[in-house]
Amino acid sequence: SYELTQPPSVSVSPGQTARITCSGNTLPKQYANWYQQKPDQAPLLVIYKDTERPSGIPERFSGSSSGTTATLTISGVQAEDESDYYCQSSDSTDTFRVFGGGTKLTVL
Amino acid sequence: QVHLQESGPGLVEPSQTLSLTCTVSGGSISSGGYYWNWVRQRPGKGLEWIGYIFETGSTYYNPSLKSRIIMSLDTSKNQFFLRLSSVSAADTAIYFCARDREDTAYNHWGQGTLVTVSS
């Protein structure tokens, strides 16, 4: 089965830059998407197609991808960014969907 | 604006079948080239893709759950459905319905519905 690997946790101080990575063998060929999930809420799309930001998402959220690793970057982290973040992609045949295990971002 | 809403029993007995409905408003489930998905989240755990049904009715399921899943849709009611058979406590989770397409990702989600498997 196909897997995406994320660090379980990332901690940063307010105003610093947070980087959350997602590793997977098909990421060179498939887009990575990123979701923010706060307690008792549905996930919210924050980055799609590796680098695109949906309307309404703050500019401090950005995405990149190189080789087998995609990265979500949050510049100038704010307290409200403390959430769980999930990457998501597809397998090489673009049939399976898969989510990473999630990363808990803590704002110190 | 597209809106998705899950509905169904909040409690299912072990070995029985879990049945959920996702009602879509603000857009047709039979056009646009979208995939209509079910995703679940066990208590304190991450997101797990269950499967999707395309607007044509074709389906694709998570291999780990494939033997127990049936998805279907009713275009006249703009609804799609999940049936998960032979449930156990391990199927206790919040079940989300969501819409995706390669160029949009999962940009629309339902609020989620908690299903508890217990006698």
PDB file of N, CA and C in Angstrom, chain B residues 21-100:
ATOM      1  N   THR B  21     -25.596   8.638   4.529  1.00  0.00           N
ATOM      2  CA  THR B  21     -25.994   9.404   3.352  1.00  0.00           C
ATOM      3  C   THR B  21     -25.282  10.735   3.369  1.00  0.00           C
ATOM      4  N   CYS B  22     -24.833  11.183   2.200  1.00  0.00           N
ATOM      5  CA  CYS B  22     -24.294  12.526   2.040  1.00  0.00           C
ATOM      6  C   CYS B  22     -25.189  13.271   1.062  1.00  0.00           C
ATOM      7  N   THR B  23     -25.802  14.339   1.530  1.00  0.00           N
ATOM      8  CA  THR B  23     -26.675  15.154   0.689  1.00  0.00           C
ATOM      9  C   THR B  23     -25.909  16.375   0.216  1.00  0.00           C
ATOM     10  N   VAL B  24     -25.905  16.575  -1.090  1.00  0.00           N
ATOM     11  CA  VAL B  24     -25.144  17.670  -1.691  1.00  0.00           C
ATOM     12  C   VAL B  24     -26.103  18.755  -2.172  1.00  0.00           C
ATOM     13  N   SER B  25     -25.789  19.982  -1.830  1.00  0.00           N
ATOM     14  CA  SER B  25     -26.568  21.114  -2.321  1.00  0.00           C
ATOM     15  C   SER B  25     -25.631  22.140  -2.952  1.00  0.00           C
ATOM     16  N   GLY B  26     -26.171  22.944  -3.855  1.00  0.00           N
ATOM     17  CA  GLY B  26     -25.366  23.969  -4.502  1.00  0.00           C
ATOM     18  C   GLY B  26     -24.590  23.485  -5.702  1.00  0.00           C
ATOM     19  N   GLY B  27     -24.794  22.246  -6.101  1.00  0.00           N
ATOM     20  CA  GLY B  27     -24.115  21.701  -7.265  1.00  0.00           C
ATOM     21  C   GLY B  27     -24.578  20.280  -7.512  1.00  0.00           C
ATOM     22  N   SER B  28     -24.534  19.848  -8.757  1.00  0.00           N
ATOM     23  CA  SER B  28     -25.002  18.508  -9.105  1.00  0.00           C
ATOM     24  C   SER B  28     -23.892  17.477  -8.949  1.00  0.00           C
ATOM     25  N   ILE B  29     -24.261  16.309  -8.400  1.00  0.00           N
ATOM     26  CA  ILE B  29     -23.257  15.250  -8.251  1.00  0.00           C
ATOM     27  C   ILE B  29     -23.025  14.509  -9.564  1.00  0.00           C
ATOM     28  N   SER B  30     -23.814  14.831 -10.583  1.00  0.00           N
ATOM     29  CA  SER B  30     -23.692  14.102 -11.846  1.00  0.00           C
ATOM     30  C   SER B  30     -23.004  14.923 -12.937  1.00  0.00           C
ATOM     31  N   SER B  31     -22.353  16.002 -12.555  1.00  0.00           N
ATOM     32  CA  SER B  31     -21.627  16.792 -13.541  1.00  0.00           C
ATOM     33  C   SER B  31     -20.395  17.426 -12.902  1.00  0.00           C
ATOM     34  N   GLY B  32     -19.484  17.853 -13.754  1.00  0.00           N
ATOM     35  CA  GLY B  32     -18.308  18.561 -13.260  1.00  0.00           C
ATOM     36  C   GLY B  32     -17.073  17.694 -13.103  1.00  0.00           C
ATOM     37  N   GLY B  33     -17.237  16.381 -13.287  1.00  0.00           N
ATOM     38  CA  GLY B  33     -16.070  15.516 -13.206  1.00  0.00           C
ATOM     39  C   GLY B  33     -15.532  15.331 -11.802  1.00  0.00           C
ATOM     40  N   TYR B  34     -16.399  15.402 -10.816  1.00  0.00           N
ATOM     41  CA  TYR B  34     -15.959  15.290  -9.427  1.00  0.00           C
ATOM     42  C   TYR B  34     -16.044  13.859  -8.893  1.00  0.00           C
ATOM     43  N   TYR B  35     -15.177  13.584  -7.913  1.00  0.00           N
ATOM     44  CA  TYR B  35     -15.209  12.334  -7.170  1.00  0.00           C
ATOM     45  C   TYR B  35     -15.852  12.613  -5.814  1.00  0.00           C
ATOM     46  N   TRP B  36     -16.766  11.756  -5.424  1.00  0.00           N
ATOM     47  CA  TRP B  36     -17.514  11.934  -4.178  1.00  0.00           C
ATOM     48  C   TRP B  36     -17.014  10.890  -3.187  1.00  0.00           C
ATOM     49  N   ASN B  37     -16.365  11.385  -2.145  1.00  0.00           N
ATOM     50  CA  ASN B  37     -15.569  10.551  -1.251  1.00  0.00           C
ATOM     51  C   ASN B  37     -16.181  10.383   0.130  1.00  0.00           C
ATOM     52  N   TRP B  38     -15.745   9.313   0.766  1.00  0.00           N
ATOM     53  CA  TRP B  38     -15.931   9.128   2.205  1.00  0.00           C
ATOM     54  C   TRP B  38     -14.553   9.015   2.849  1.00  0.00           C
ATOM     55  N   VAL B  39     -14.380   9.757   3.938  1.00  0.00           N
ATOM     56  CA  VAL B  39     -13.146   9.776   4.712  1.00  0.00           C
ATOM     57  C   VAL B  39     -13.544   9.617   6.175  1.00  0.00           C
ATOM     58  N   ARG B  40     -12.770   8.865   6.944  1.00  0.00           N
ATOM     59  CA  ARG B  40     -13.127   8.731   8.348  1.00  0.00           C
ATOM     60  C   ARG B  40     -11.952   9.077   9.241  1.00  0.00           C
ATOM     61  N   GLN B  41     -12.259   9.326  10.485  1.00  0.00           N
ATOM     62  CA  GLN B  41     -11.241   9.677  11.474  1.00  0.00           C
ATOM     63  C   GLN B  41     -11.602   9.010  12.787  1.00  0.00           C
ATOM     64  N   ARG B  42     -10.855   7.995  13.132  1.00  0.00           N
ATOM     65  CA  ARG B  42     -11.064   7.308  14.413  1.00  0.00           C
ATOM     66  C   ARG B  42     -10.689   8.251  15.551  1.00  0.00           C
ATOM     67  N   PRO B  43     -11.216   8.040  16.732  1.00  0.00           N
ATOM     68  CA  PRO B  43     -10.944   8.947  17.864  1.00  0.00           C
ATOM     69  C   PRO B  43      -9.451   9.138  18.102  1.00  0.00           C
ATOM     70  N   GLY B  44      -9.022  10.379  18.059  1.00  0.00           N
ATOM     71  CA  GLY B  44      -7.628  10.702  18.327  1.00  0.00           C
ATOM     72  C   GLY B  44      -6.649  10.314  17.245  1.00  0.00           C
ATOM     73  N   LYS B  45      -7.159   9.889  16.086  1.00  0.00           N
ATOM     74  CA  LYS B  45      -6.295   9.414  15.002  1.00  0.00           C
ATOM     75  C   LYS B  45      -6.378  10.324  13.783  1.00  0.00           C
ATOM     76  N   GLY B  46      -5.672   9.940  12.732  1.00  0.00           N
ATOM     77  CA  GLY B  46      -5.620  10.732  11.516  1.00  0.00           C
ATOM     78  C   GLY B  46      -6.741  10.407  10.542  1.00  0.00           C
ATOM     79  N   LEU B  47      -6.669  11.066   9.391  1.00  0.00           N
ATOM     80  CA  LEU B  47      -7.677  10.879   8.352  1.00  0.00           C
ATOM     81  C   LEU B  47      -7.397   9.603   7.565  1.00  0.00           C
ATOM     82  N   GLU B  48      -8.461   8.873   7.258  1.00  0.00           N
ATOM     83  CA  GLU B  48      -8.350   7.626   6.492  1.00  0.00           C
ATOM     84  C   GLU B  48      -9.320   7.681   5.323  1.00  0.00           C
ATOM     85  N   TRP B  49      -8.782   7.566   4.116  1.00  0.00           N
ATOM     86  CA  TRP B  49      -9.630   7.546   2.929  1.00  0.00           C
ATOM     87  C   TRP B  49     -10.358   6.214   2.839  1.00  0.00           C
ATOM     88  N   ILE B  50     -11.667   6.261   2.689  1.00  0.00           N
ATOM     89  CA  ILE B  50     -12.467   5.036   2.593  1.00  0.00           C
ATOM     90  C   ILE B  50     -12.691   4.646   1.128  1.00  0.00           C
ATOM     91  N   GLY B  51     -13.022   5.636   0.302  1.00  0.00           N
ATOM     92  CA  GLY B  51     -13.265   5.364  -1.102  1.00  0.00           C
ATOM     93  C   GLY B  51     -14.032   6.501  -1.744  1.00  0.00           C
ATOM     94  N   TYR B  52     -14.262   6.360  -3.059  1.00  0.00           N
ATOM     95  CA  TYR B  52     -15.045   7.375  -3.748  1.00  0.00           C
ATOM     96  C   TYR B  52     -15.941   6.729  -4.804  1.00  0.00           C
ATOM     97  N   ILE B  53     -16.927   7.518  -5.185  1.00  0.00           N
ATOM     98  CA  ILE B  53     -17.776   7.171  -6.314  1.00  0.00           C
ATOM     99  C   ILE B  53     -17.744   8.346  -7.276  1.00  0.00           C
ATOM    100  N   PHE B  54     -17.521   8.034  -8.547  1.00  0.00           N
ATOM    101  CA  PHE B  54     -17.471   9.071  -9.568  1.00  0.00           C
ATOM    102  C   PHE B  54     -18.893   9.364 -10.032  1.00  0.00           C
ATOM    103  N   GLU B  55     -19.068  10.455 -10.741  1.00  0.00           N
ATOM    104  CA  GLU B  55     -20.397  10.872 -11.174  1.00  0.00           C
ATOM    105  C   GLU B  55     -21.066   9.838 -12.074  1.00  0.00           C
ATOM    106  N   THR B  56     -20.272   8.998 -12.718  1.00  0.00           N
ATOM    107  CA  THR B  56     -20.821   7.951 -13.587  1.00  0.00           C
ATOM    108  C   THR B  56     -21.284   6.731 -12.801  1.00  0.00           C
ATOM    109  N   GLY B  57     -20.925   6.692 -11.510  1.00  0.00           N
ATOM    110  CA  GLY B  57     -21.264   5.547 -10.681  1.00  0.00           C
ATOM    111  C   GLY B  57     -20.106   4.583 -10.465  1.00  0.00           C
ATOM    112  N   SER B  58     -19.004   4.805 -11.147  1.00  0.00           N
ATOM    113  CA  SER B  58     -17.844   3.933 -10.932  1.00  0.00           C
ATOM    114  C   SER B  58     -17.252   4.222  -9.556  1.00  0.00           C
ATOM    115  N   THR B  59     -16.704   3.190  -8.957  1.00  0.00           N
ATOM    116  CA  THR B  59     -16.216   3.303  -7.585  1.00  0.00           C
ATOM    117  C   THR B  59     -14.788   2.822  -7.445  1.00  0.00           C
ATOM    118  N   TYR B  60     -14.144   3.298  -6.409  1.00  0.00           N
ATOM    119  CA  TYR B  60     -12.829   2.778  -6.026  1.00  0.00           C
ATOM    120  C   TYR B  60     -12.713   2.866  -4.522  1.00  0.00           C
ATOM    121  N   TYR B  61     -12.276   1.759  -3.906  1.00  0.00           N
ATOM    122  CA  TYR B  61     -12.288   1.655  -2.462  1.00  0.00           C
ATOM    123  C   TYR B  61     -10.878   1.431  -1.915  1.00  0.00           C
ATOM    124  N   ASN B  62     -10.688   1.862  -0.670  1.00  0.00           N
ATOM    125  CA  ASN B  62      -9.459   1.556   0.047  1.00  0.00           C
ATOM    126  C   ASN B  62      -9.317   0.031   0.129  1.00  0.00           C
ATOM    127  N   PRO B  63      -8.200  -0.516  -0.330  1.00  0.00           N
ATOM    128  CA  PRO B  63      -8.049  -1.985  -0.323  1.00  0.00           C
ATOM    129  C   PRO B  63      -8.241  -2.610   1.056  1.00  0.00           C
ATOM    130  N   SER B  64      -7.917  -1.870   2.097  1.00  0.00           N
ATOM    131  CA  SER B  64      -8.041  -2.438   3.446  1.00  0.00           C
ATOM    132  C   SER B  64      -9.493  -2.592   3.883  1.00  0.00           C
ATOM    133  N   LEU B  65     -10.408  -1.931   3.187  1.00  0.00           N
ATOM    134  CA  LEU B  65     -11.825  -1.967   3.551  1.00  0.00           C
ATOM    135  C   LEU B  65     -12.691  -2.518   2.426  1.00  0.00           C
ATOM    136  N   LYS B  66     -12.079  -2.778   1.295  1.00  0.00           N
ATOM    137  CA  LYS B  66     -12.808  -3.073   0.062  1.00  0.00           C
ATOM    138  C   LYS B  66     -13.859  -4.156   0.194  1.00  0.00           C
ATOM    139  N   SER B  67     -13.551  -5.199   0.933  1.00  0.00           N
ATOM    140  CA  SER B  67     -14.467  -6.339   1.020  1.00  0.00           C
ATOM    141  C   SER B  67     -15.750  -6.002   1.777  1.00  0.00           C
ATOM    142  N   ARG B  68     -15.775  -4.887   2.482  1.00  0.00           N
ATOM    143  CA  ARG B  68     -16.936  -4.550   3.319  1.00  0.00           C
ATOM    144  C   ARG B  68     -17.684  -3.305   2.845  1.00  0.00           C
ATOM    145  N   ILE B  69     -17.246  -2.693   1.747  1.00  0.00           N
ATOM    146  CA  ILE B  69     -17.808  -1.397   1.345  1.00  0.00           C
ATOM    147  C   ILE B  69     -18.666  -1.521   0.096  1.00  0.00           C
ATOM    148  N   ILE B  70     -19.761  -0.772   0.122  1.00  0.00           N
ATOM    149  CA  ILE B  70     -20.516  -0.502  -1.099  1.00  0.00           C
ATOM    150  C   ILE B  70     -20.856   0.980  -1.103  1.00  0.00           C
ATOM    151  N   MET B  71     -20.532   1.661  -2.185  1.00  0.00           N
ATOM    152  CA  MET B  71     -20.934   3.058  -2.365  1.00  0.00           C
ATOM    153  C   MET B  71     -21.879   3.151  -3.551  1.00  0.00           C
ATOM    154  N   SER B  72     -22.807   4.063  -3.440  1.00  0.00           N
ATOM    155  CA  SER B  72     -23.770   4.274  -4.516  1.00  0.00           C
ATOM    156  C   SER B  72     -24.193   5.723  -4.534  1.00  0.00           C
ATOM    157  N   LEU B  73     -24.948   6.102  -5.571  1.00  0.00           N
ATOM    158  CA  LEU B  73     -25.429   7.471  -5.620  1.00  0.00           C
ATOM    159  C   LEU B  73     -26.847   7.504  -6.191  1.00  0.00           C
ATOM    160  N   ASP B  74     -27.551   8.557  -5.848  1.00  0.00           N
ATOM    161  CA  ASP B  74     -28.906   8.797  -6.353  1.00  0.00           C
ATOM    162  C   ASP B  74     -28.912  10.210  -6.937  1.00  0.00           C
ATOM    163  N   THR B  75     -28.793  10.295  -8.242  1.00  0.00           N
ATOM    164  CA  THR B  75     -28.691  11.612  -8.861  1.00  0.00           C
ATOM    165  C   THR B  75     -29.993  12.402  -8.743  1.00  0.00           C
ATOM    166  N   SER B  76     -31.124  11.717  -8.646  1.00  0.00           N
ATOM    167  CA  SER B  76     -32.395  12.417  -8.535  1.00  0.00           C
ATOM    168  C   SER B  76     -32.521  13.169  -7.217  1.00  0.00           C
ATOM    169  N   LYS B  77     -31.842  12.646  -6.193  1.00  0.00           N
ATOM    170  CA  LYS B  77     -31.871  13.291  -4.879  1.00  0.00           C
ATOM    171  C   LYS B  77     -30.572  14.029  -4.572  1.00  0.00           C
ATOM    172  N   ASN B  78     -29.621  13.962  -5.500  1.00  0.00           N
ATOM    173  CA  ASN B  78     -28.293  14.586  -5.309  1.00  0.00           C
ATOM    174  C   ASN B  78     -27.639  14.080  -4.015  1.00  0.00           C
ATOM    175  N   GLN B  79     -27.687  12.767  -3.855  1.00  0.00           N
ATOM    176  CA  GLN B  79     -27.121  12.134  -2.669  1.00  0.00           C
ATOM    177  C   GLN B  79     -26.186  10.995  -3.070  1.00  0.00           C
ATOM    178  N   PHE B  80     -25.219  10.713  -2.214  1.00  0.00           N
ATOM    179  CA  PHE B  80     -24.441   9.493  -2.368  1.00  0.00           C
ATOM    180  C   PHE B  80     -24.343   8.813  -1.006  1.00  0.00           C
ATOM    181  N   PHE B  81     -23.996   7.518  -1.048  1.00  0.00           N
ATOM    182  CA  PHE B  81     -24.196   6.673   0.115  1.00  0.00           C
ATOM    183  C   PHE B  81     -22.972   5.807   0.402  1.00  0.00           C
ATOM    184  N   LEU B  82     -22.851   5.447   1.673  1.00  0.00           N
ATOM    185  CA  LEU B  82     -21.826   4.512   2.118  1.00  0.00           C
ATOM    186  C   LEU B  82     -22.501   3.397   2.900  1.00  0.00           C
ATOM    187  N   ARG B  83     -22.151   2.179   2.553  1.00  0.00           N
ATOM    188  CA  ARG B  83     -22.544   1.032   3.364  1.00  0.00           C
ATOM    189  C   ARG B  83     -21.279   0.269   3.720  1.00  0.00           C
ATOM    190  N   LEU B  84     -21.089   0.078   5.028  1.00  0.00           N
ATOM    191  CA  LEU B  84     -19.921  -0.642   5.545  1.00  0.00           C
ATOM    192  C   LEU B  84     -20.448  -1.800   6.373  1.00  0.00           C
ATOM    193  N   SER B  85     -20.178  -2.992   5.937  1.00  0.00           N
ATOM    194  CA  SER B  85     -20.768  -4.169   6.584  1.00  0.00           C
ATOM    195  C   SER B  85     -19.846  -4.761   7.657  1.00  0.00           C
ATOM    196  N   SER B  86     -20.422  -5.628   8.451  1.00  0.00           N
ATOM    197  CA  SER B  86     -19.680  -6.376   9.481  1.00  0.00           C
ATOM    198  C   SER B  86     -18.830  -5.456  10.343  1.00  0.00           C
ATOM    199  N   VAL B  87     -19.437  -4.420  10.877  1.00  0.00           N
ATOM    200  CA  VAL B  87     -18.668  -3.425  11.628  1.00  0.00           C
ATOM    201  C   VAL B  87     -18.241  -3.980  12.986  1.00  0.00           C
ATOM    202  N   SER B  88     -17.156  -3.402  13.488  1.00  0.00           N
ATOM    203  CA  SER B  88     -16.659  -3.697  14.824  1.00  0.00           C
ATOM    204  C   SER B  88     -16.310  -2.373  15.500  1.00  0.00           C
ATOM    205  N   ALA B  89     -15.845  -2.464  16.732  1.00  0.00           N
ATOM    206  CA  ALA B  89     -15.485  -1.248  17.468  1.00  0.00           C
ATOM    207  C   ALA B  89     -14.428  -0.440  16.723  1.00  0.00           C
ATOM    208  N   ALA B  90     -13.612  -1.107  15.935  1.00  0.00           N
ATOM    209  CA  ALA B  90     -12.566  -0.423  15.171  1.00  0.00           C
ATOM    210  C   ALA B  90     -13.127   0.496  14.098  1.00  0.00           C
ATOM    211  N   ASP B  91     -14.414   0.378  13.810  1.00  0.00           N
ATOM    212  CA  ASP B  91     -15.048   1.245  12.822  1.00  0.00           C
ATOM    213  C   ASP B  91     -15.686   2.472  13.464  1.00  0.00           C
ATOM    214  N   THR B  92     -15.591   2.586  14.777  1.00  0.00           N
ATOM    215  CA  THR B  92     -16.059   3.791  15.454  1.00  0.00           C
ATOM    216  C   THR B  92     -15.208   4.972  14.996  1.00  0.00           C
ATOM    217  N   ALA B  93     -15.863   6.002  14.473  1.00  0.00           N
ATOM    218  CA  ALA B  93     -15.124   7.115  13.883  1.00  0.00           C
ATOM    219  C   ALA B  93     -16.081   8.247  13.520  1.00  0.00           C
ATOM    220  N   ILE B  94     -15.499   9.391  13.236  1.00  0.00           N
ATOM    221  CA  ILE B  94     -16.235  10.457  12.556  1.00  0.00           C
ATOM    222  C   ILE B  94     -16.103  10.186  11.063  1.00  0.00           C
ATOM    223  N   TYR B  95     -17.227  10.146  10.391  1.00  0.00           N
ATOM    224  CA  TYR B  95     -17.247   9.894   8.953  1.00  0.00           C
ATOM    225  C   TYR B  95     -17.571  11.208   8.235  1.00  0.00           C
ATOM    226  N   PHE B  96     -16.677  11.565   7.319  1.00  0.00           N
ATOM    227  CA  PHE B  96     -16.850  12.769   6.519  1.00  0.00           C
ATOM    228  C   PHE B  96     -17.163  12.381   5.074  1.00  0.00           C
ATOM    229  N   CYS B  97     -18.031  13.166   4.426  1.00  0.00           N
ATOM    230  CA  CYS B  97     -18.112  13.083   2.977  1.00  0.00           C
ATOM    231  C   CYS B  97     -17.415  14.317   2.411  1.00  0.00           C
ATOM    232  N   ALA B  98     -16.828  14.170   1.243  1.00  0.00           N
ATOM    233  CA  ALA B  98     -16.025  15.247   0.667  1.00  0.00           C
ATOM    234  C   ALA B  98     -15.961  15.105  -0.848  1.00  0.00           C
ATOM    235  N   ARG B  99     -15.774  16.237  -1.504  1.00  0.00           N
ATOM    236  CA  ARG B  99     -15.695  16.266  -2.963  1.00  0.00           C
ATOM    237  C   ARG B  99     -14.269  16.581  -3.408  1.00  0.00           C
ATOM    238  N   ASP B 100     -13.781  15.861  -4.404  1.00  0.00           N
ATOM    239  CA  ASP B 100     -12.455  16.212  -4.912  1.00  0.00           C
ATOM    240  C   ASP B 100     -12.358  16.037  -6.407  1.00  0.00           C
TER     241      ASP B 100
END
